[in-house]
Coordinates of C-alpha atoms in Angstrom, one line a residue:
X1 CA 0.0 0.0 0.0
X2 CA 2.7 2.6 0.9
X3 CA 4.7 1.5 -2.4
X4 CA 1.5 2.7 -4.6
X5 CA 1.2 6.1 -2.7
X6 CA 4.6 7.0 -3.3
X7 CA 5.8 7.2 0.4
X8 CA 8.6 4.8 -0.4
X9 CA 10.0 6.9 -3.5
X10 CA 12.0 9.8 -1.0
X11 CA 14.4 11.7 -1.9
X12 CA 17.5 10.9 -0.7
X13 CA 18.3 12.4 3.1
X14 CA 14.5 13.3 3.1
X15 CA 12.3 13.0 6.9
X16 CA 9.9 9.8 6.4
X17 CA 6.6 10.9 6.1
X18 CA 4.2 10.9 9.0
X19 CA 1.4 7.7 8.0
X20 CA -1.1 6.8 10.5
X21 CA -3.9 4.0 9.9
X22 CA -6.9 3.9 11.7
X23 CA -8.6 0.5 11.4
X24 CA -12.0 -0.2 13.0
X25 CA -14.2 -2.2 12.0
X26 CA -17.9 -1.2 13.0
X27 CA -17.6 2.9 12.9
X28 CA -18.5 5.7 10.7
X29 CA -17.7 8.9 10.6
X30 CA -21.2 9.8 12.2
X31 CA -19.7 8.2 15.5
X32 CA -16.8 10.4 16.2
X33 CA -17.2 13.7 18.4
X34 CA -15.0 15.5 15.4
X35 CA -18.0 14.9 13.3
X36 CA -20.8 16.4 15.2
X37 CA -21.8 13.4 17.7
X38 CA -22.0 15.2 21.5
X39 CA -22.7 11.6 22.9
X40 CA -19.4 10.5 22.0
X41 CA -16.4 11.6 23.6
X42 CA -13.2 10.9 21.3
X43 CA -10.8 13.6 22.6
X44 CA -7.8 12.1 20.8
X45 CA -9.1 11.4 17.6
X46 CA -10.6 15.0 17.7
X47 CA -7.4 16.4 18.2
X48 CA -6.2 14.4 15.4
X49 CA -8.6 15.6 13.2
X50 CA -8.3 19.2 13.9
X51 CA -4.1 19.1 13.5
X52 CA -5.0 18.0 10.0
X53 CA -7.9 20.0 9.1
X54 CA -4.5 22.9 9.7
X55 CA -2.4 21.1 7.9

């Protein structure tokens, strides 16, 4: 997967890029407090999410 993105194909000397996964298997978007849900408290993820909505 990281061969077809590119992330393997630095330049030479160059910082490795920053690549996180997030795997879950029974959540949407809809269930993340990031996205609007105020029943669900996902502090981490939100921080996440706003440090790349910056980016």
């Amino acid at each position: 997967m990281l061969k077809s993105t590119g992330a393997l194909s630095l330049a030479p000397g160059a910082p490795p890029p920053n690549i996180v996964f997030l795997i879950s298997d029974d959540h949407t978007a809809a269930d993340l407090g990031c996205y609007g849900n105020a029943a669900v408290t996902s502090p981490n993820l939100d921080r996440l999410a706003a440090e790349l909505q910056g980016a």
